Coordinates of C-alpha atoms in Angstrom, one line a residue:
M4 CA 92.2 81.3 103.6
A5 CA 91.0 80.0 100.3
K6 CA 91.5 81.4 96.8
T7 CA 89.2 79.9 94.2
R8 CA 89.3 79.9 90.5
G9 CA 86.2 80.7 88.4
A10 CA 85.0 78.2 85.7
P11 CA 84.1 79.2 82.1
P12 CA 80.4 79.0 81.0
R13 CA 79.3 75.6 79.9
R14 CA 78.5 74.8 76.3
G15 CA 74.9 75.3 75.5
D16 CA 74.3 77.7 78.3
E17 CA 72.1 80.6 77.2
S18 CA 74.2 83.1 79.1
S19 CA 77.2 82.1 77.2
S20 CA 76.4 84.7 74.5
Q21 CA 76.6 87.4 77.1
P22 CA 79.9 89.0 78.1
V23 CA 81.5 87.0 80.8
E24 CA 84.4 87.6 83.2
R25 CA 87.9 86.6 82.2
V26 CA 88.5 82.8 82.7
R27 CA 91.4 82.2 85.0
P28 CA 94.0 79.7 83.8
T29 CA 93.9 76.1 84.7
A30 CA 96.7 74.2 86.5
S31 CA 98.2 73.1 83.2
A32 CA 98.0 76.6 81.7
R33 CA 99.8 77.9 84.8
Q34 CA 102.6 75.4 84.3
R35 CA 103.0 76.4 80.7
R36 CA 103.0 80.1 81.7
L37 CA 105.7 79.4 84.4
R38 CA 107.9 77.7 81.8
R39 CA 107.5 80.6 79.5
E40 CA 108.4 83.1 82.3
V41 CA 111.5 81.2 83.2
Q42 CA 112.5 80.9 79.6
E43 CA 112.0 84.7 79.0
I44 CA 114.1 85.5 82.1
Q45 CA 116.9 83.1 80.9
E46 CA 116.9 84.9 77.5
A47 CA 117.0 88.3 79.1
V48 CA 119.5 87.7 81.9
V49 CA 121.7 85.0 80.5
P50 CA 121.9 85.1 76.7
D51 CA 122.8 81.6 75.5
V52 CA 124.4 82.4 72.2
D53 CA 127.6 80.8 70.9
E54 CA 130.0 82.8 68.7
E55 CA 129.4 80.4 65.8
E56 CA 125.7 81.2 65.8
V57 CA 126.2 85.0 65.4
P58 CA 125.7 85.8 61.7
T59 CA 128.2 87.8 59.7
D60 CA 127.5 91.1 58.1
D61 CA 126.8 89.5 54.7
E62 CA 124.5 87.0 56.3
A63 CA 122.6 89.7 58.1
Q64 CA 122.1 91.7 54.9
Q65 CA 120.8 88.6 53.1
G66 CA 118.3 87.6 55.8
D67 CA 116.0 89.3 58.3
P68 CA 117.6 92.0 60.6
V69 CA 119.2 90.4 63.6
D70 CA 121.1 93.3 65.1
V71 CA 119.3 94.5 68.2
Q72 CA 120.6 98.0 67.4
A73 CA 119.2 98.0 63.8
E74 CA 115.9 99.6 64.9
V75 CA 116.2 103.3 65.5
Y76 CA 113.7 104.9 67.9
G77 CA 113.0 108.6 68.4
G78 CA 114.0 109.6 71.9
G79 CA 116.0 106.4 72.4
P80 CA 117.2 103.9 73.0
E81 CA 120.0 103.8 70.5
D82 CA 121.2 100.4 71.9
T83 CA 118.3 98.0 72.5
S84 CA 120.4 95.2 73.9
V85 CA 119.0 96.0 77.4
L86 CA 115.4 97.1 76.7
R87 CA 114.6 94.2 74.3
T88 CA 110.8 94.6 74.5
Y89 CA 110.8 98.3 73.9
H90 CA 109.0 97.9 70.6
R91 CA 105.9 96.9 72.6
H92 CA 106.3 99.5 75.3
V93 CA 103.9 102.3 76.0
A94 CA 106.8 104.9 75.9
L95 CA 107.3 104.3 72.2
R96 CA 103.7 105.1 71.5
L97 CA 103.7 108.2 73.8
W98 CA 106.8 109.6 72.0
N99 CA 104.9 109.2 68.7
G100 CA 101.9 111.0 70.0
E101 CA 99.6 108.1 70.9
D102 CA 98.4 108.7 74.5
R103 CA 96.4 105.8 76.1
G104 CA 95.3 108.1 79.0
T105 CA 94.9 107.2 82.6
L106 CA 94.9 103.6 83.7
K107 CA 92.1 102.0 85.7
L108 CA 93.3 101.1 89.1
V109 CA 92.3 97.8 90.6
S110 CA 92.9 98.4 94.3
H111 CA 91.4 96.7 97.4
G112 CA 92.7 99.2 100.0
R113 CA 89.1 100.1 101.1
K114 CA 88.4 96.4 102.0
L115 CA 91.3 96.3 104.5
T116 CA 89.6 99.1 106.5
T117 CA 86.8 96.7 107.4
P118 CA 86.9 95.7 111.1
V119 CA 88.6 92.2 111.5
E120 CA 87.1 89.7 114.0
A121 CA 89.4 88.9 116.9
Y122 CA 90.1 85.3 116.1
I123 CA 91.1 86.2 112.5
R124 CA 93.1 89.1 113.7
D125 CA 95.2 86.8 116.0
I126 CA 96.0 84.6 113.0
V127 CA 97.0 87.6 110.9
V128 CA 99.2 89.0 113.7
N129 CA 101.0 85.7 114.0
S130 CA 101.4 85.6 110.2
G131 CA 103.4 88.9 110.2
L132 CA 100.8 90.5 107.9
A133 CA 99.2 92.7 110.7
P134 CA 100.7 96.0 109.4
L135 CA 98.6 95.7 106.3
I136 CA 95.4 96.2 108.3
D137 CA 96.2 99.7 109.2
C138 CA 98.6 101.0 106.6
S139 CA 96.8 100.4 103.3
H140 CA 95.7 103.5 101.4
S141 CA 92.0 103.8 100.8
L142 CA 92.7 106.4 98.1
V143 CA 95.1 106.0 95.2
D144 CA 96.1 108.6 92.6
R145 CA 95.3 107.2 89.1
G146 CA 97.3 109.9 87.3
L147 CA 100.3 109.6 89.5
L148 CA 100.5 105.8 89.3
S149 CA 99.8 105.7 85.6
A150 CA 102.7 108.1 84.9
F151 CA 105.1 105.9 86.8
A152 CA 103.8 102.7 85.1
E153 CA 104.8 104.3 81.8
R154 CA 108.4 104.4 83.0
W155 CA 108.6 100.7 84.1
H156 CA 110.6 98.2 82.1
R157 CA 110.3 94.5 82.6
N158 CA 113.8 93.9 81.2
T159 CA 115.5 95.8 84.1
C160 CA 112.7 95.7 86.7
S161 CA 113.1 99.4 87.2
F162 CA 111.7 102.8 86.4
H163 CA 113.6 104.7 83.7
L164 CA 113.8 108.4 84.7
S165 CA 115.7 111.4 83.5
V166 CA 118.1 111.0 86.4
G167 CA 118.7 107.2 85.8
E168 CA 117.1 104.1 87.0
M169 CA 115.2 103.6 90.3
T170 CA 113.1 100.7 91.5
I171 CA 111.2 99.3 94.5
T172 CA 113.6 97.1 96.5
L173 CA 113.3 94.6 99.3
D174 CA 114.5 97.5 101.6
D175 CA 111.6 99.6 100.4
V176 CA 109.1 96.9 101.2
S177 CA 110.6 96.3 104.6
S178 CA 110.6 100.0 105.6
L179 CA 107.2 101.0 104.0
L180 CA 105.2 97.9 105.0
H181 CA 107.2 96.2 107.8
L182 CA 106.5 92.9 106.1
P183 CA 109.0 90.0 106.6
V184 CA 111.5 89.8 103.7
T185 CA 113.3 86.6 104.8
G186 CA 112.1 83.1 104.9
H187 CA 110.3 80.9 102.3
L188 CA 109.0 82.5 99.1
F189 CA 105.2 82.3 98.9
S190 CA 103.7 79.4 97.0
L191 CA 100.3 77.7 96.7
R192 CA 99.2 74.1 96.2
T193 CA 96.2 72.7 94.5
V194 CA 93.7 70.7 96.7
G195 CA 90.6 68.8 95.9
K196 CA 87.1 70.0 96.7
D197 CA 86.6 67.9 99.7
E198 CA 89.8 69.1 101.4
A199 CA 89.1 72.6 100.3
N200 CA 85.6 72.4 101.9
M201 CA 87.1 71.2 105.2
M202 CA 89.7 74.0 105.3
L203 CA 87.1 76.6 104.5
V204 CA 85.0 75.4 107.4
S205 CA 87.9 75.2 109.9
L206 CA 89.8 78.3 108.9
L207 CA 87.1 80.7 107.9
R208 CA 84.3 79.2 110.1
V209 CA 81.8 79.2 107.3
S210 CA 79.0 76.6 107.1
H211 CA 79.4 73.5 105.1
A212 CA 76.7 74.7 102.7
V213 CA 78.6 78.0 102.0
A214 CA 81.9 76.1 101.5
F215 CA 80.2 73.5 99.2
A216 CA 78.5 76.3 97.1
E217 CA 81.9 78.1 96.7
T218 CA 83.8 75.1 95.6
E219 CA 81.0 73.8 93.4
I220 CA 81.3 76.7 91.0
T221 CA 85.1 76.5 90.8
R222 CA 87.6 74.1 89.3
G223 CA 89.4 73.2 92.5
A224 CA 90.9 75.6 94.9
Y225 CA 94.2 77.1 96.2
V226 CA 94.4 77.0 99.9
R227 CA 97.2 78.0 102.3
D228 CA 97.0 77.5 106.1
L229 CA 97.4 81.0 107.6
H230 CA 99.2 79.4 110.6
M231 CA 102.1 78.7 108.3
V232 CA 102.3 82.2 106.6
G233 CA 104.6 83.5 109.4
T234 CA 107.4 81.4 107.8
F235 CA 107.1 83.1 104.5
A236 CA 108.9 86.2 103.1
C237 CA 105.7 87.9 102.3
G238 CA 107.4 91.1 101.5
A239 CA 109.5 89.5 98.7
S240 CA 106.5 87.8 97.2
A241 CA 104.5 91.0 97.3
L242 CA 107.3 92.8 95.5
A243 CA 107.4 90.1 92.8
F244 CA 103.6 90.4 92.4
L245 CA 103.9 94.2 92.0
Y246 CA 106.7 93.7 89.4
E247 CA 104.3 91.5 87.5
N248 CA 101.5 94.0 87.4
L249 CA 103.9 96.9 86.5
K250 CA 105.1 94.8 83.6
D251 CA 101.6 94.3 82.3
A252 CA 100.8 98.0 82.7
S253 CA 103.9 99.0 80.7
F254 CA 102.5 97.7 77.5
H255 CA 100.5 100.2 75.3
N256 CA 97.4 98.0 74.9
T257 CA 96.9 97.6 78.7
R258 CA 94.2 99.7 80.3
Q259 CA 94.4 98.9 84.0
I260 CA 96.9 98.1 86.7
A261 CA 96.4 95.9 89.8
G262 CA 98.6 94.7 92.6
Y263 CA 99.2 96.1 96.1
L264 CA 99.2 99.8 94.9
T265 CA 99.7 101.1 98.4
L266 CA 103.3 100.0 98.1
L267 CA 103.8 101.8 94.8
Q268 CA 102.1 105.0 96.0
A269 CA 103.9 105.1 99.3
W270 CA 107.3 104.5 97.5
I271 CA 106.6 107.5 95.3
Y272 CA 105.6 109.7 98.3
E273 CA 108.9 108.9 100.0
H274 CA 111.2 109.4 97.1
F275 CA 109.6 112.2 95.0
P276 CA 108.1 114.7 97.4
H277 CA 108.4 117.6 94.8
I278 CA 106.1 116.1 92.2
V279 CA 103.3 114.8 94.4
I280 CA 100.7 116.4 96.6
R281 CA 100.7 114.8 100.0
Q282 CA 99.7 115.7 103.5
P283 CA 100.9 114.3 106.9
N284 CA 98.7 111.7 108.4
S285 CA 97.5 113.0 111.8
E286 CA 97.1 109.4 113.1
Y287 CA 100.7 108.4 112.3
E288 CA 102.9 107.6 115.3
E289 CA 106.7 107.3 115.2
G290 CA 107.7 103.7 114.6
E291 CA 104.7 102.7 112.5
T292 CA 105.0 101.7 108.8
L293 CA 106.1 104.5 106.7
S294 CA 103.3 103.9 104.2
K295 CA 101.0 105.4 106.9
R296 CA 103.1 108.6 107.3
W297 CA 101.3 110.4 104.4
A298 CA 97.6 110.6 103.9
P299 CA 96.5 110.5 100.2
L300 CA 94.3 113.3 99.0
R301 CA 90.9 112.8 97.4
G302 CA 90.9 113.3 93.6
T303 CA 92.9 112.1 90.7
G304 CA 96.0 113.8 89.3
D305 CA 96.5 114.6 85.7
V306 CA 98.7 111.9 84.1
A307 CA 99.9 114.5 81.5
I308 CA 101.1 116.9 84.2
V309 CA 102.9 114.1 86.1
R310 CA 104.5 112.9 82.9
K311 CA 105.8 116.4 82.2
A312 CA 107.1 116.7 85.7
L313 CA 109.0 113.4 85.4
D314 CA 110.6 114.6 82.2
R315 CA 111.8 117.7 84.1
L316 CA 113.0 115.7 87.1
T317 CA 116.3 116.8 88.6
Y318 CA 118.6 115.2 91.2
A319 CA 117.4 117.7 93.8
D320 CA 113.8 116.4 93.3
V321 CA 114.7 112.9 94.4
I322 CA 115.3 111.7 97.9
W323 CA 117.6 108.7 97.2
M324 CA 117.8 107.4 100.8
S325 CA 114.5 108.0 102.6
Y326 CA 114.7 105.7 105.6
E327 CA 117.7 106.8 107.5
A328 CA 115.7 108.3 110.4
H329 CA 113.5 105.2 110.5
R330 CA 116.4 102.7 110.9
V331 CA 116.0 102.7 114.6
H332 CA 112.6 101.1 114.1
R333 CA 113.3 99.1 111.0
P334 CA 117.0 98.4 110.5
F335 CA 118.5 97.8 107.1
H336 CA 118.6 94.0 106.4
D337 CA 121.3 92.3 104.5
V338 CA 118.8 90.5 102.3
S339 CA 118.2 93.9 100.6
W340 CA 121.5 93.2 98.8
Y341 CA 120.1 89.9 97.5
R342 CA 121.1 89.4 93.9
G343 CA 118.8 86.7 92.5
H344 CA 115.2 85.9 91.7
I345 CA 112.0 86.4 93.8
T346 CA 108.7 84.7 93.2
C347 CA 105.1 84.8 94.0
G348 CA 103.6 81.5 93.0
S349 CA 104.5 81.1 89.3
V350 CA 105.6 84.7 88.9
V351 CA 109.4 85.0 88.7
F352 CA 111.4 88.3 88.5
P353 CA 115.0 89.2 89.2
H354 CA 116.0 91.5 92.1
L355 CA 118.8 93.7 90.8
P356 CA 120.3 96.0 93.5
K357 CA 123.3 96.8 91.3
R358 CA 121.1 98.8 88.9
V359 CA 120.0 101.2 91.7
L360 CA 123.1 101.6 93.9
R361 CA 122.3 105.2 94.7
Q362 CA 119.2 104.0 96.7
Y363 CA 121.7 102.1 98.9
G364 CA 123.9 105.1 99.3
H365 CA 126.6 104.1 96.8
I366 CA 127.8 105.7 93.6
Q367 CA 126.0 104.3 90.6
S368 CA 128.3 102.6 88.1
I369 CA 127.9 101.5 84.5
L370 CA 126.3 98.1 84.2
P371 CA 127.5 95.2 81.9
S372 CA 125.3 94.7 78.9
P373 CA 122.7 93.3 78.7
H374 CA 122.4 92.2 82.3
D375 CA 124.3 90.7 85.2
P376 CA 124.8 87.0 84.4
F377 CA 123.5 84.9 87.2
P378 CA 121.9 81.5 86.5
V379 CA 118.2 80.9 86.3
S380 CA 116.9 77.5 87.4
G381 CA 113.6 76.0 88.5
I382 CA 111.3 77.3 91.1
S383 CA 112.5 74.9 93.8
D384 CA 116.1 76.1 93.2
I385 CA 115.1 79.7 93.4
H386 CA 113.3 79.1 96.7
Y387 CA 116.4 77.4 98.0
Q388 CA 118.7 80.3 96.9
F389 CA 116.5 82.9 98.6
L390 CA 116.2 80.9 101.8
H391 CA 120.0 80.9 101.8
Y392 CA 120.3 84.5 100.6
E393 CA 123.6 85.0 102.5
D394 CA 125.4 83.2 99.7
H395 CA 123.8 85.3 97.0
L396 CA 124.4 88.9 98.1
L397 CA 125.9 91.5 95.8
E398 CA 129.7 91.4 96.5
D399 CA 131.3 94.4 98.1
M400 CA 133.6 95.0 95.1
Y401 CA 130.5 95.6 92.9
R402 CA 128.8 98.0 95.4
G403 CA 131.5 100.6 94.9
P404 CA 132.2 103.6 97.1
Q405 CA 129.6 105.5 99.0
M406 CA 128.0 108.7 97.7
T407 CA 129.2 112.0 99.0
I408 CA 126.4 113.9 97.3
P409 CA 122.8 112.8 96.5
G410 CA 122.5 111.1 93.1
E411 CA 126.2 110.7 92.5
C412 CA 127.3 108.4 89.6
V413 CA 130.5 107.7 87.7
D414 CA 131.4 110.1 84.9
D415 CA 130.1 108.2 81.9
Y416 CA 127.0 106.7 83.5
L417 CA 124.5 109.2 82.1
R418 CA 126.0 109.0 78.6
W419 CA 125.7 105.2 78.7
Y420 CA 122.2 105.4 80.2
H421 CA 121.0 107.7 77.5
R422 CA 122.1 105.2 74.9
I423 CA 120.3 102.2 76.4
S424 CA 117.2 104.0 77.6
H425 CA 114.6 106.7 76.8
P426 CA 114.9 109.2 79.7
Y427 CA 112.1 111.4 78.3
L428 CA 108.6 110.7 77.0
I429 CA 107.7 114.1 75.5
P430 CA 109.6 115.3 72.5
S431 CA 111.2 118.8 73.0
D432 CA 113.7 120.9 71.0
D433 CA 114.8 123.1 73.9
R434 CA 115.5 120.5 76.6
V435 CA 118.5 121.1 78.7
A436 CA 120.6 118.1 79.7
N437 CA 120.4 117.2 83.4
P438 CA 123.8 118.1 84.9
V439 CA 125.8 115.3 86.5
P440 CA 126.1 115.6 90.3
R441 CA 129.7 116.6 91.3
R442 CA 131.6 115.3 94.2
F443 CA 132.4 117.9 96.9
P444 CA 134.3 117.6 100.2
R445 CA 132.5 117.2 103.4
V446 CA 131.0 120.4 104.9
D447 CA 133.2 120.2 108.1
T448 CA 136.4 120.1 105.9
V449 CA 135.6 123.3 104.0
G450 CA 137.5 126.3 105.2
S451 CA 135.6 129.6 105.5
T452 CA 132.0 130.1 106.6
S453 CA 130.9 131.3 103.2
D454 CA 132.5 128.3 101.5
R455 CA 130.5 126.1 103.8
V456 CA 127.3 128.0 102.9
G457 CA 128.1 127.6 99.2
H458 CA 128.9 123.9 99.7
V459 CA 125.5 123.3 101.3
I460 CA 123.7 125.3 98.6
V461 CA 125.2 123.2 95.8
I462 CA 124.6 119.9 97.6
R463 CA 120.9 120.6 98.1
G464 CA 120.6 121.3 94.4
L465 CA 119.6 125.0 94.8
V466 CA 122.2 126.0 92.2
T467 CA 124.4 124.2 89.7
H468 CA 128.0 125.0 88.8
G469 CA 128.5 126.2 85.3
T470 CA 125.1 128.0 85.0
E471 CA 124.4 131.8 85.2
T472 CA 122.7 131.4 88.5
G473 CA 125.6 129.4 89.8
G474 CA 128.1 132.1 88.7
L475 CA 126.1 134.9 90.4
T476 CA 125.8 132.9 93.6
Q477 CA 129.5 132.2 93.7
E478 CA 130.3 135.8 93.1
A479 CA 128.1 136.8 96.0
L480 CA 129.7 134.2 98.3
D481 CA 133.2 135.4 97.3
M482 CA 132.2 139.0 98.3
A483 CA 130.8 137.8 101.6
N484 CA 133.9 135.8 102.3
L485 CA 136.1 138.8 101.5
G486 CA 134.0 140.9 103.9
V487 CA 134.3 138.3 106.7
E488 CA 138.0 137.9 106.3
G489 CA 138.5 141.7 106.2
H490 CA 136.6 142.0 109.4
R491 CA 138.8 139.3 111.1
T492 CA 142.2 140.8 109.9
G493 CA 141.3 144.5 110.0
K494 CA 142.0 144.9 106.3
P495 CA 139.7 146.9 104.0
S496 CA 136.7 144.9 102.7
Y497 CA 133.5 145.4 100.8
R498 CA 131.7 145.5 104.1
H499 CA 133.9 148.3 105.5
V500 CA 133.8 150.3 102.3
Y501 CA 130.0 150.2 102.3
R502 CA 129.9 151.5 105.8
R503 CA 132.3 154.4 105.0
R504 CA 130.2 155.4 102.0
G505 CA 127.1 155.4 104.2
D506 CA 128.9 157.6 106.8
R507 CA 129.9 160.1 104.2
S508 CA 126.3 160.4 102.8
T509 CA 125.0 161.3 106.2
Q510 CA 127.5 164.0 106.9

């Protein structure tokens, strides 16, 4: 397949005074952009600062502010050592009352519903990309995706929610799209016009005239032989590409979002069923990609309503581990624990499973500030590390114990998280803090029947200990337990007393 780059209007062209499409960068510009991306990641992930270079308090007072915590933001963060680009983030403007509205979505889901010719379909099947033909969403919710884009942060590659951080991982891509997540990271090479013409004719079976006309209006071409795509970790590169588009959409002056939005919408459908409107897809069959399980509804959600729902999000509203029943069809792959960088061409982003341990079934711990220190090198080294991902997995000692209740985290995690993040986007004076999930014993180890019922009620998030509702529920369960025990032992109980009173009233 060929991907061509458009050329800018020539000087003196009469049409140059009219609005033109954005000029795509040249090869030299892409190289400069790549160097900037790698440098930014190095600064964010591995701060290279010597102790001698840190100014003293007197020096800081004499010069410009250098302390990352000097800036105070309403609603957080108090400590900006993690979210270093928060001053440019849309969340800051939203908190101050500047609403950019709903983003324009650049999605090509409808195009994938076009029938594919047999000879091209065979190539796509061999490439491992066949699931995309049938699972792409033709409808995407602008309000829903816009609200989640407001929560994304490039510094952590995660969504910052009221319950902590969550993100789209390699395991999500594997389960939702069934794309390969191991192999070579995707890359492109520049070819000349003559070679591009030959590849267009042989691969796409277009005429020489069509191929020549296409390359004549471009400045070279990017071409990749589809017969080789089967060796690539297309899922990892698709994830890096989505990270890139979420990063762009998180800035206030951005008005649109692109990328493979089916992945983002399907991820939201699986993890946040209580804040979205979804309906089962009647054409879905067990074992197919999970992105096909739900059929999007026609229409656009209100970004303000979704934004408010995310501010009120509770642990019971989140499904932390959505794919357990699907593991028989798509087993968990060790590469999902990969701790390093993923790329899509010149786009480079870190994959950080330690920030979202609850999505892996483990208790979330407090993270070192600002980030986990792993080295960043050139693109070729990143490709080599991912190809040998077994040597770059998150160690068992950092994964911690497994969760016993959904959303479980260490005691001080939320306190730390509120310091380095902005869990809410809408100012409110009567907001109640989200209670921290408590650890409870397994259901089969709880003694009485009513205790088991109470255990299940709390785990499912129906009530919370320490609240008025929780106290009334516990009192009712205690009464029920007393009645059951009295029935077993023959001792007086509330149940027996109630019956005797009823008997006397009928006499």
